[in-house]
Short mmCIF file of C-alpha atoms in Angstrom, two decimals:
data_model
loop_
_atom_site.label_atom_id
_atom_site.label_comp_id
_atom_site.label_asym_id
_atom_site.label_seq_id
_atom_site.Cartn_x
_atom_site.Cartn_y
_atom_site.Cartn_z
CA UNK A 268 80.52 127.62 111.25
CA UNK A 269 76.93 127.00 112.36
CA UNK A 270 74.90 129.51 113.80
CA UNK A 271 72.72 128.72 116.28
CA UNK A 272 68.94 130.78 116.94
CA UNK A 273 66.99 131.47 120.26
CA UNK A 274 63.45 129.72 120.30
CA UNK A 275 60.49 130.74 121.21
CA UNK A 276 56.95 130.78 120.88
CA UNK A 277 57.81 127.98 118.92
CA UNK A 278 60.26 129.34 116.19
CA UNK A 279 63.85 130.02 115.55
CA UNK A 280 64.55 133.59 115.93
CA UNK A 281 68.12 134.75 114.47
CA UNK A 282 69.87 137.55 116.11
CA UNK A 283 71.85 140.65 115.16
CA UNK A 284 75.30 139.63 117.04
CA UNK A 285 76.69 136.47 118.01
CA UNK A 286 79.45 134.59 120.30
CA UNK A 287 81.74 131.83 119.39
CA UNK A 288 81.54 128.48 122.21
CA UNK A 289 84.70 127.10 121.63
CA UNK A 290 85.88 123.15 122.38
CA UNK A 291 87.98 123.47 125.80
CA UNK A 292 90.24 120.67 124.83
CA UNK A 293 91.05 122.92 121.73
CA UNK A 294 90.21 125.89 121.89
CA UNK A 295 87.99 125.37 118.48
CA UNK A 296 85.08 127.54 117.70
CA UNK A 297 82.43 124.75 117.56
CA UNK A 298 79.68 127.12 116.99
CA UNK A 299 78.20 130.61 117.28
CA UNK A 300 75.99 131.06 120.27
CA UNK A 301 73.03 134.02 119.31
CA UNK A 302 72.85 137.14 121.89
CA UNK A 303 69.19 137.69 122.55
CA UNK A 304 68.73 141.65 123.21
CA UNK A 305 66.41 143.04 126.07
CA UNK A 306 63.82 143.27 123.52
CA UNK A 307 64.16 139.03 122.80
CA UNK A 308 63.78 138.68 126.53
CA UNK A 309 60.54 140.54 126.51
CA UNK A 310 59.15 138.56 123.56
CA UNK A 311 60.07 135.41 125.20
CA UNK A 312 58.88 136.53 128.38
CA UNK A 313 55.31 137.11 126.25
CA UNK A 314 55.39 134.36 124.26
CA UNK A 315 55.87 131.61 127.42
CA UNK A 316 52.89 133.63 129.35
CA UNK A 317 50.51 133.64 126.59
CA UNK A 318 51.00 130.02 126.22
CA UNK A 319 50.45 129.73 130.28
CA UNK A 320 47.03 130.33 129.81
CA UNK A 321 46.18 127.57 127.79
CA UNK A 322 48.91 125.16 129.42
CA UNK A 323 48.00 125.50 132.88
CA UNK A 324 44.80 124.29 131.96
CA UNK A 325 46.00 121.34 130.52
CA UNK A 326 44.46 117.72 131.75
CA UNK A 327 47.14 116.19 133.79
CA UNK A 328 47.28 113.31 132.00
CA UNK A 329 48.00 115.19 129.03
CA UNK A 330 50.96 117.08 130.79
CA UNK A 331 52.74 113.31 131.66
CA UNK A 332 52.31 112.28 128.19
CA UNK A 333 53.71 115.30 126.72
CA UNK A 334 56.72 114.86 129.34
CA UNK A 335 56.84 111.09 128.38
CA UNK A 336 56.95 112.16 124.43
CA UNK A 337 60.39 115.11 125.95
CA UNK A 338 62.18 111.47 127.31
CA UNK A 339 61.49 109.63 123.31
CA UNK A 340 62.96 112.54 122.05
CA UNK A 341 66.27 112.71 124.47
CA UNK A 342 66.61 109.58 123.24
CA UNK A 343 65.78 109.35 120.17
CA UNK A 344 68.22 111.99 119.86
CA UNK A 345 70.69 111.06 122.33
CA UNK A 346 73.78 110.66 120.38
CA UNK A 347 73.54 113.90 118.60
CA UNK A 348 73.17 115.99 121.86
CA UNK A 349 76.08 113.62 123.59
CA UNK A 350 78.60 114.80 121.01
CA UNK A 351 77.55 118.26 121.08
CA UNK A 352 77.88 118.56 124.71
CA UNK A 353 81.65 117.22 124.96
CA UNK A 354 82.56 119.79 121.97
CA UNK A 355 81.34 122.92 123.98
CA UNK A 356 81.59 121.42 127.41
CA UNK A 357 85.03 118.97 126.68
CA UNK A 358 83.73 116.27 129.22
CA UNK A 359 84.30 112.92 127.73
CA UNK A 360 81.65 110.88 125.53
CA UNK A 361 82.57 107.86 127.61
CA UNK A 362 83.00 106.77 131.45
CA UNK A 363 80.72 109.67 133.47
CA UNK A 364 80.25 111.70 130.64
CA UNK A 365 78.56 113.10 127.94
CA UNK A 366 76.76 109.13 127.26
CA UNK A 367 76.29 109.53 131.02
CA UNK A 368 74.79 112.76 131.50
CA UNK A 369 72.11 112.32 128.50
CA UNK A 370 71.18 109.20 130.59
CA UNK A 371 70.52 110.70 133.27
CA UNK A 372 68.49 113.40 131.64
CA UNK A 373 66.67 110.51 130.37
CA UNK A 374 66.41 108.75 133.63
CA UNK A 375 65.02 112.11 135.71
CA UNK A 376 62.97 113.46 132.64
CA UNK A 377 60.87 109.52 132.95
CA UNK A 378 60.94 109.56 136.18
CA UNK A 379 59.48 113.45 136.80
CA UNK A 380 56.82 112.41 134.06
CA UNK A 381 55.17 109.90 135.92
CA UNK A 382 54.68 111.52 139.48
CA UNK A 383 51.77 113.10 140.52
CA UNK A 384 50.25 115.76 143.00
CA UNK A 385 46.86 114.46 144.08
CA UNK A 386 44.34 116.69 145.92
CA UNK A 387 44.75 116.23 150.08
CA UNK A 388 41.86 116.36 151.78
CA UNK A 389 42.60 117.77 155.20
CA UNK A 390 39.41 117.56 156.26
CA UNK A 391 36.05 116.06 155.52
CA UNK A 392 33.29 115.37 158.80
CA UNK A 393 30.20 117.08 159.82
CA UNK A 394 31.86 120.62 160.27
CA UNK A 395 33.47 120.76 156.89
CA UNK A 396 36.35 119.68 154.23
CA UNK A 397 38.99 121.59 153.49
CA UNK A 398 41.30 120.37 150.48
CA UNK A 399 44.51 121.51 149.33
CA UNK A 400 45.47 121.73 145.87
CA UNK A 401 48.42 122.31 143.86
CA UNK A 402 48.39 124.80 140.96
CA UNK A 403 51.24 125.60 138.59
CA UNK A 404 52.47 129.33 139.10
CA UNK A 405 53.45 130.96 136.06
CA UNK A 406 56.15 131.54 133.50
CA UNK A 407 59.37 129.81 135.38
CA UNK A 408 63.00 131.78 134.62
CA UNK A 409 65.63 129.22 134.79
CA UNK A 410 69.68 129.79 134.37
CA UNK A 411 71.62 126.92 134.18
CA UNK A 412 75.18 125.86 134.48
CA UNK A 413 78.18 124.91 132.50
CA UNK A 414 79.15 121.61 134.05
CA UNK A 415 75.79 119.70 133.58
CA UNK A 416 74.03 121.87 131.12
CA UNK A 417 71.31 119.28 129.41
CA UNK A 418 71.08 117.58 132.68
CA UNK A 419 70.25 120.46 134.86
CA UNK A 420 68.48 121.79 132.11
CA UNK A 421 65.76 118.37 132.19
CA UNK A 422 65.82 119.03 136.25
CA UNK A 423 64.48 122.96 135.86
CA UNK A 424 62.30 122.58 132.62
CA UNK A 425 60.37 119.16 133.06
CA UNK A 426 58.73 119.66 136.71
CA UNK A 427 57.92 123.25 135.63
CA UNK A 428 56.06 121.47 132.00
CA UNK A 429 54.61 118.71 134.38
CA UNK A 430 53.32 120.91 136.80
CA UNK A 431 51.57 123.31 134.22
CA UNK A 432 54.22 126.45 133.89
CA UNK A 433 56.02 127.54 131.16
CA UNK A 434 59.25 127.99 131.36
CA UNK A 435 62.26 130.88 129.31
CA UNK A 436 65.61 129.05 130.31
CA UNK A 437 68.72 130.71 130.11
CA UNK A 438 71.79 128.37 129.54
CA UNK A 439 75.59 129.22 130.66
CA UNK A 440 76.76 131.32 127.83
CA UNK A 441 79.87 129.10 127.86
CA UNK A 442 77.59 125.70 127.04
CA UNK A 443 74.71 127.46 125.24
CA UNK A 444 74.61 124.98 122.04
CA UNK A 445 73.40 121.62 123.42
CA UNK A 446 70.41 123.46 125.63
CA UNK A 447 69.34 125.24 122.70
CA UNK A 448 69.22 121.89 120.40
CA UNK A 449 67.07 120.29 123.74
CA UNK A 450 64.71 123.11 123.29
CA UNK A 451 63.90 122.70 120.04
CA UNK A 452 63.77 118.74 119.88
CA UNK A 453 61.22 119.69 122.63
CA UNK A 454 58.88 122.14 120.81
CA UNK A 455 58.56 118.73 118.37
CA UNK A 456 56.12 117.62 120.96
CA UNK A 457 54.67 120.36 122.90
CA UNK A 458 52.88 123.27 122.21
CA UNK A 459 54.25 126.84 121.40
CA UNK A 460 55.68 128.71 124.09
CA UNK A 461 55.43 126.13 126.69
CA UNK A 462 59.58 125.83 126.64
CA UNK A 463 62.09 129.14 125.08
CA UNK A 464 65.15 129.09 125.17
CA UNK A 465 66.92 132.40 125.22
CA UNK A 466 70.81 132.86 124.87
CA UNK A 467 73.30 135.77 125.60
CA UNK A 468 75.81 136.91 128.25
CA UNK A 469 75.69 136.73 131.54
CA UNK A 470 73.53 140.39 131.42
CA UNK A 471 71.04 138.66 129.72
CA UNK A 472 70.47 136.30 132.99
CA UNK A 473 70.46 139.62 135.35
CA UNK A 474 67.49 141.02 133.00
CA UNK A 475 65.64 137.57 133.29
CA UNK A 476 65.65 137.46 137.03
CA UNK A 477 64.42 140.69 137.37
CA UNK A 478 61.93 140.27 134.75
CA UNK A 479 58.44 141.27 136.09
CA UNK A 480 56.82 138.51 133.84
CA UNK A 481 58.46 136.03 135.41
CA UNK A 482 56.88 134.20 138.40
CA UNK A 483 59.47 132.20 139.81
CA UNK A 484 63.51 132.00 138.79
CA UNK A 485 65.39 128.30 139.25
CA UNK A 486 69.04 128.91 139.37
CA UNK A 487 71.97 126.57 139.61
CA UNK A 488 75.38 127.92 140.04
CA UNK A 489 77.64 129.71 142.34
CA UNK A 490 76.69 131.16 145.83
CA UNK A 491 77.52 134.48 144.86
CA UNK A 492 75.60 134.62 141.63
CA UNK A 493 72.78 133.14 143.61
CA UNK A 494 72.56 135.73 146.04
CA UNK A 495 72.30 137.96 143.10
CA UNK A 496 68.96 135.75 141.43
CA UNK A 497 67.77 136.28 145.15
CA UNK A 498 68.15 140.53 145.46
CA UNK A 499 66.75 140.61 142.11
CA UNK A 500 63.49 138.83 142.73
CA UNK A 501 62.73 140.93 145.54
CA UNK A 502 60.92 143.62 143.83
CA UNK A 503 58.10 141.28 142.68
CA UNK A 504 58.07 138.42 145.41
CA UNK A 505 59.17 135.97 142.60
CA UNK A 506 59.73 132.26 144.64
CA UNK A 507 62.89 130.32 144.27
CA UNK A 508 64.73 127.42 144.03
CA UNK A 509 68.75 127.72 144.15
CA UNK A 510 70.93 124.89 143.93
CA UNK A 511 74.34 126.69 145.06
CA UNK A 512 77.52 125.88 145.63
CA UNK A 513 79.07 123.12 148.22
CA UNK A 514 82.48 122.11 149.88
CA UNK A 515 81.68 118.71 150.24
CA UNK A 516 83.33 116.88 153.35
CA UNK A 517 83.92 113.19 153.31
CA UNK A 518 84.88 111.64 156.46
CA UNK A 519 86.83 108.76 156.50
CA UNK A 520 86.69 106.85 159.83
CA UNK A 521 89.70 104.44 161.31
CA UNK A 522 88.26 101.05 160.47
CA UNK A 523 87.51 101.76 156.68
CA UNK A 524 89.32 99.71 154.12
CA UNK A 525 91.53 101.91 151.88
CA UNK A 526 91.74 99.61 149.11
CA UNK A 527 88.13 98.96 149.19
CA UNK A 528 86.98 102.88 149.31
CA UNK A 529 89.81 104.18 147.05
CA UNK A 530 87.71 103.75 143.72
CA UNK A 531 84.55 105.46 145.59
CA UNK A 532 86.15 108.01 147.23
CA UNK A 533 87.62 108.85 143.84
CA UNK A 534 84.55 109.24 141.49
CA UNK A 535 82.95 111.14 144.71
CA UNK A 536 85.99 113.44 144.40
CA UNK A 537 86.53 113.89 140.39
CA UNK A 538 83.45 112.77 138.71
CA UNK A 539 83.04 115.56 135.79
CA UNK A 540 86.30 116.30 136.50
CA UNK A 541 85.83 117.29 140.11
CA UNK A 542 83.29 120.07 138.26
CA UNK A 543 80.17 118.85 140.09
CA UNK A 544 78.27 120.90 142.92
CA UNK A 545 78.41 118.06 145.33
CA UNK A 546 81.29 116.59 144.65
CA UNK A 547 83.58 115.52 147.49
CA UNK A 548 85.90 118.74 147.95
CA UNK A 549 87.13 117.97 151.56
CA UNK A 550 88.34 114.66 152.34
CA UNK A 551 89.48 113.85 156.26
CA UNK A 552 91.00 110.73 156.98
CA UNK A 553 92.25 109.10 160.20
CA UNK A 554 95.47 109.35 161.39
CA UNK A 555 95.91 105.59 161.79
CA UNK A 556 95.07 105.04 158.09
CA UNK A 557 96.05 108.33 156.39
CA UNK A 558 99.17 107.06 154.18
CA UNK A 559 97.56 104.01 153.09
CA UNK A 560 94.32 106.26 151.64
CA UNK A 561 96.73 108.15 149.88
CA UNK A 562 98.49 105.52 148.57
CA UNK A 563 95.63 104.18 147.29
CA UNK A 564 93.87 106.83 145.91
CA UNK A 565 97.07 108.37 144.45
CA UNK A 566 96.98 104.18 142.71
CA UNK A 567 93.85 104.89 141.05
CA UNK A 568 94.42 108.01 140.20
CA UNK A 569 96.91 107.24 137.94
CA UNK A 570 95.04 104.67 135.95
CA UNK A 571 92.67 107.14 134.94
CA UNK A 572 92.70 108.27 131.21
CA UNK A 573 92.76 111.98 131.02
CA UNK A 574 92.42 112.89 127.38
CA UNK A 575 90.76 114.76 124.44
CA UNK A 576 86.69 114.11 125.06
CA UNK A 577 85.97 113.17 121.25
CA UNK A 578 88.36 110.42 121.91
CA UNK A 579 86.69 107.07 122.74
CA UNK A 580 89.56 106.38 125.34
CA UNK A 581 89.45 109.12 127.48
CA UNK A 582 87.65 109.16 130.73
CA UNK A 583 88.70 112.43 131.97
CA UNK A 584 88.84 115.74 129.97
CA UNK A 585 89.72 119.11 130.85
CA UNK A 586 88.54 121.78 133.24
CA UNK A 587 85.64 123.45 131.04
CA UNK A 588 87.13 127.50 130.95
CA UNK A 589 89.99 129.32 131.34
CA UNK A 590 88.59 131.12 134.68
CA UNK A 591 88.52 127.78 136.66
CA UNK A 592 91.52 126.48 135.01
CA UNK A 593 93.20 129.43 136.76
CA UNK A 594 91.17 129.00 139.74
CA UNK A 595 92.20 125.44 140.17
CA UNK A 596 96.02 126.52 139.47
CA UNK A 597 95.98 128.76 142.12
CA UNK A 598 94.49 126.98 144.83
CA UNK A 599 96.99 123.86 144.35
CA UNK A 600 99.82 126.24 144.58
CA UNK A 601 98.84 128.22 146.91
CA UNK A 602 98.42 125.16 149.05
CA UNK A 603 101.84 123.47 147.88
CA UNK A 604 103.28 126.92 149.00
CA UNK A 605 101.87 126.02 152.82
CA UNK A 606 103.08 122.76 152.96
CA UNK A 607 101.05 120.52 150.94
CA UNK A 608 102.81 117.61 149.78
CA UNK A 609 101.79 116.79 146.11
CA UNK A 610 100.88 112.70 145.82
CA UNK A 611 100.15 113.19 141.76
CA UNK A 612 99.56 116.01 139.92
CA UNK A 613 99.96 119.55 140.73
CA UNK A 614 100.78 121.64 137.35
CA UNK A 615 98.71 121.81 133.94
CA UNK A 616 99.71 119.25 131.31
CA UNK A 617 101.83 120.31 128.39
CA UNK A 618 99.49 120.47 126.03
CA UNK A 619 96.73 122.30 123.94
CA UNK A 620 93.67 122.93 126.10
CA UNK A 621 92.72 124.00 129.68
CA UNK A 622 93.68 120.39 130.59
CA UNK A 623 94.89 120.13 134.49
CA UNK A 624 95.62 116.72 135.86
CA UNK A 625 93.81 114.44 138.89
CA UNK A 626 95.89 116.28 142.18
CA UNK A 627 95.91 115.20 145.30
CA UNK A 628 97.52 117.08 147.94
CA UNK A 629 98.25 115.77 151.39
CA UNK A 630 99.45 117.24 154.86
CA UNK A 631 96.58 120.38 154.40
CA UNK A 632 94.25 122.16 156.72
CA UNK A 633 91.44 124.64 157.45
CA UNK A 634 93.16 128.26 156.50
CA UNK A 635 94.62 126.50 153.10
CA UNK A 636 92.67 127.70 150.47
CA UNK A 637 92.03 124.80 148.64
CA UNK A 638 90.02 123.41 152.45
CA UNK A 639 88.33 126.38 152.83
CA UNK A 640 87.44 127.13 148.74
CA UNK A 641 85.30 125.62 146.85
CA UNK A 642 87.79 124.14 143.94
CA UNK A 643 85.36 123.22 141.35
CA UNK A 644 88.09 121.04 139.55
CA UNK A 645 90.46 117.84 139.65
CA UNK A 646 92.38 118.65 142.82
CA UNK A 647 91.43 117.28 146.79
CA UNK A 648 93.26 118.11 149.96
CA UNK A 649 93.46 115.39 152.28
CA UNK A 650 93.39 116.84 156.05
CA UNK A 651 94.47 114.42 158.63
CA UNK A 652 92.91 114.22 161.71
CA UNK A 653 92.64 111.98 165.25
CA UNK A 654 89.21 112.84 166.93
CA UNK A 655 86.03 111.91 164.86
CA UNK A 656 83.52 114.40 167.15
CA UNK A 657 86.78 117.58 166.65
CA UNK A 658 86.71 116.53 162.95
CA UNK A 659 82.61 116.42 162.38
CA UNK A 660 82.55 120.18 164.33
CA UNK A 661 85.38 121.03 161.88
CA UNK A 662 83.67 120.05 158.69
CA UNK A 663 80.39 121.74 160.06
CA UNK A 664 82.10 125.05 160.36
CA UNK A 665 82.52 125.71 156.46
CA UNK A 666 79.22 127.81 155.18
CA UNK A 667 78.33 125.57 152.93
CA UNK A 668 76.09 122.68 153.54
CA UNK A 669 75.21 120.92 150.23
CA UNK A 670 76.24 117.23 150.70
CA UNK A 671 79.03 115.33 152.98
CA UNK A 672 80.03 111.26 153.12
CA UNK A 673 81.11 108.83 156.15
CA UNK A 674 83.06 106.01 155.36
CA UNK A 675 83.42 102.80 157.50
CA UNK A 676 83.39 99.22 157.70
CA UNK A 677 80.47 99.61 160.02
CA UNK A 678 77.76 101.16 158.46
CA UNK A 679 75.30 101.69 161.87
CA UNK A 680 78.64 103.92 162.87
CA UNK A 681 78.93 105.59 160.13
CA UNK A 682 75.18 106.77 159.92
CA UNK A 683 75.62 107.59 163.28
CA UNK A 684 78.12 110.03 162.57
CA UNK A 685 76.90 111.76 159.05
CA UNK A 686 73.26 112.41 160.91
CA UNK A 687 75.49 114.87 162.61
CA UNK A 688 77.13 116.61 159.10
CA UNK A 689 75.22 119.86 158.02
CA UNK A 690 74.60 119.33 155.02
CA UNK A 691 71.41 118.80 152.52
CA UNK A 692 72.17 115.03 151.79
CA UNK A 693 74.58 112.73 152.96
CA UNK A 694 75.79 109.86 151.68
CA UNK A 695 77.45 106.23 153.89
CA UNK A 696 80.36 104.62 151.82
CA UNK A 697 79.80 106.42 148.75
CA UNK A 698 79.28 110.56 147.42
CA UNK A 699 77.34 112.58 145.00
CA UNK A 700 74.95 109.48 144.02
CA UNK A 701 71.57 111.78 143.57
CA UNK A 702 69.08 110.05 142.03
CA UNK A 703 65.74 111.43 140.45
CA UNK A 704 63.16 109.83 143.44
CA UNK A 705 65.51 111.50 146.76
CA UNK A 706 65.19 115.31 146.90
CA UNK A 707 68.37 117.17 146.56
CA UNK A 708 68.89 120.27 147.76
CA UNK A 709 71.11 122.86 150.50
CA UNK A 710 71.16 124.25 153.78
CA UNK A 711 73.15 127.11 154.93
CA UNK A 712 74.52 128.95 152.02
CA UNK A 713 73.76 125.79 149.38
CA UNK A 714 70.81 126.89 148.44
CA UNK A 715 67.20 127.21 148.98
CA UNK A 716 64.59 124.66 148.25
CA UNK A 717 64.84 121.09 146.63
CA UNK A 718 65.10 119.58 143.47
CA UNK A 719 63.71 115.83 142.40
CA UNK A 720 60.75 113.82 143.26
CA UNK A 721 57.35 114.75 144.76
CA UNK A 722 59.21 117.44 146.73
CA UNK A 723 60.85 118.94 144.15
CA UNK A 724 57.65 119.04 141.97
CA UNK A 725 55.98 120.64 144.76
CA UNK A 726 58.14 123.33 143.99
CA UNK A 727 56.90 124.36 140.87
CA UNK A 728 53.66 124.82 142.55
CA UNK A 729 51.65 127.25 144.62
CA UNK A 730 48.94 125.94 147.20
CA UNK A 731 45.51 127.08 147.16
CA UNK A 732 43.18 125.23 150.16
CA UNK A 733 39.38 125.04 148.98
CA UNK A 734 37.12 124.81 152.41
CA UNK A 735 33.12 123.85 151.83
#
């Protein structure tokens, strides 16, 4: 069984102790994840800061080529990391999977290399000029998730390199194994220290938020844990960017096609397995057309291969850990046991693996669980309603605010009405479709800040105004 090292300063550093990461659809140890110690941490922490100095003085152009040479390795490399991820993470290598997600790391990691932050000049006439420049702000801390973890990895580590940080990124110790590999086919083209990758339980993450060498922490995961990254990087001021948890409505309005939306409003719904922060979680339909929607979706639905990830056929795998696969489990019956009615789905699948089928569950509403929860897995209530302004009010009162949908043959209407949804982005006729040039990000208890394009960049920055 391979072990795996930590990496920084540019080396492979082997550990006293390690963890197994084991294949969900399995239960196979697939490899040993290394648990970095306090003492790792610091020496990380070092390593990434002495290489600041030199980094942050980097020419830009120098930065975007090093960032271009990070997107010929991804995929150069691509395959190799692809297989990795579905054996720790169990997503599929086909459909919106492992293929996928390596793509899009691709996709954002080109795109982030070629943007730039030029000097503003906010002033320049007989009484003065005052410019404003961006400067990169230090070592970056970044913890990462277990649903997207080479993808989200690209989104925190390749604005921070292109911006002139360093960066110590701490992957989910439940999907450890493909971040490390990305590190290290990274150091092949930059310079030491610029990107460590250090490994451990979820302890480990605590002591790198609170880390006093670190001058900013990224974090994308759960609400909870975020307010945690947040009280810890009080003592020192550290900025932030959190990408937290969402409870997605989509909003179906009376003159949508049901055929014609089913096969949207399902890969808004259970794309990674319904394991995706803005994912549709909440769907409301209209009265008028709330059987046929369920018909149809509950059609689709069951043309969907849910299988093994290493197999070519599946499209679907199963939920990534045994805590969600609970989770999931007890929100569907706990909303069965309030009157849900159960269109497919609704128990785990007889077999090896934390594999839980595609669920929908009609005749639900606020004060069900599985409404007011976030699910983070393959199950969506479907909450009938009659009055689109009641309905938009509704949706608005859940605390989270990452992204919501309208759906309508008329698509003036429907903008009409998601301009109204509190949430960070919305989407018209379709959900989840981020792409690397539209900033991403929360509101309410979603998050702080924004991820992607010029905006997101911007983040990795601190402002310093020269007036002459």
């Amino acid at each position: 069984m391979k072990q795996y090292s930590l990496f920084f300063g540019g080396a492979r550093v082997d550990t006293a102790a390690y963890a197994d990461v084991r294949n969900p659809s399995t239960g196979e140890v697939v490899g040993q994840m290394p648990l970095a110690t306090p003492a790792d941490l610091d020496r990380a922490v070092a390593a990434a800061s002495s290489a600041f100095q030199t980094w942050s003085r980097v020419p830009e152009e120098e930065r975007q080529a090093a960032c271009r040479a990070i997107a010929e390795k991804i995929a150069a490399n691509g395959e190799e990391l692809a297989q990795l991820l579905t054996l720790e993470q169990g997503k599929p290598l086909n459909g919106l999977g492992s293929r996928f997600e390596i793509g899009g790391a691709l996709a954002w990691t080109r795109h982030t290399a070629e943007l730039n932050l030029p000097i503003e000049i906010l002033q320049d006439d007989n009484e003065g000029r005052v410019e404003l420049h961006r400067k990169p702000i230090g070592v970056v801390g970044s913890i990462t998730p277990w649903n997207w973890p080479v993808m989200i990895a690209c989104w925190h580590i390749v604005p921070a390199v292109r911006a002139g940080n360093t960066v110590v990124i701490k992957p989910s110790p439940l999907t450890p194994l493909s971040t490390i590999r990305l590190v290290e086919i990274m150091n092949e083209v930059l310079p030491p220290g610029v990107v460590n990758v250090i490994t451990g339980e979820n302890s480990i993450g605590a002591a790198l938020s609170s880390h006093d060498g670190i001058a900013k922490m990224t974090f994308t995961g759960s609400t909870e844990t975020g307010k945690k990254v947040m009280a810890s990087a009080v003592a020192t001021l550290k900025r932030l960017t959190l990408e937290l948890g969402g409870n997605d409505a989509g909003i179906v309005l009376p003159d949508a096609d049901p055929a014609q939306i089913a096969e949207g409003l399902f890969w808004g719904a259970f794309i990674n397995n319904g394991q995706t922060c803005a994912a549709l979680k909440r769907l409301y339909v209209h009265d008028s057309i709330y059987e046929s929607v369920c018909k149809a979706l509950a059609e689709y639905a069951a043309r969907v291969p849910v299988g093994d990830g290493l197999d070519e056929a599946s499209i679907l795998g199963p939920i990534q850990n045994e805590m969600q696969f609970n989770k999931v489990r007890e929100l569907v019956d706990d909303a069965r046991a309030n009157g849900g009615r159960i269109l497919v789905g609704g128990a785990p699948m007889d077999r090896p693996g934390y594999f839980y089928p595609i669920t929908l569950v009609a005749d639900v509403d606020h004060g069900v669980r599985l409404v007011d929860e976030e699910q983070f897995g393959p199950a969506l209530p479907i909450i009938r309603y009659t009055d689109i302004d009641e309905v938009i009010a509704r949706a608005n009162t859940n605390p989270a605010g990452l992204g919501g949908s309208v759906w309508s043959a008329d698509a003036g209407k429907a903008r009409h009405y998601a301009m109204q949804l509190e949430c960070g982005s919305v989407w018209i006729n379709k959900h989840g479709a981020i792409q690397p040039n539209a900033p991403f990000g929360g509101v309410k208890q979603s998050g702080i800040g924004v991820e992607f394009g010029a905006e997101g960049l911007k983040e990795f920055t601190t402002i310093q105004t020269v007036l002459s």
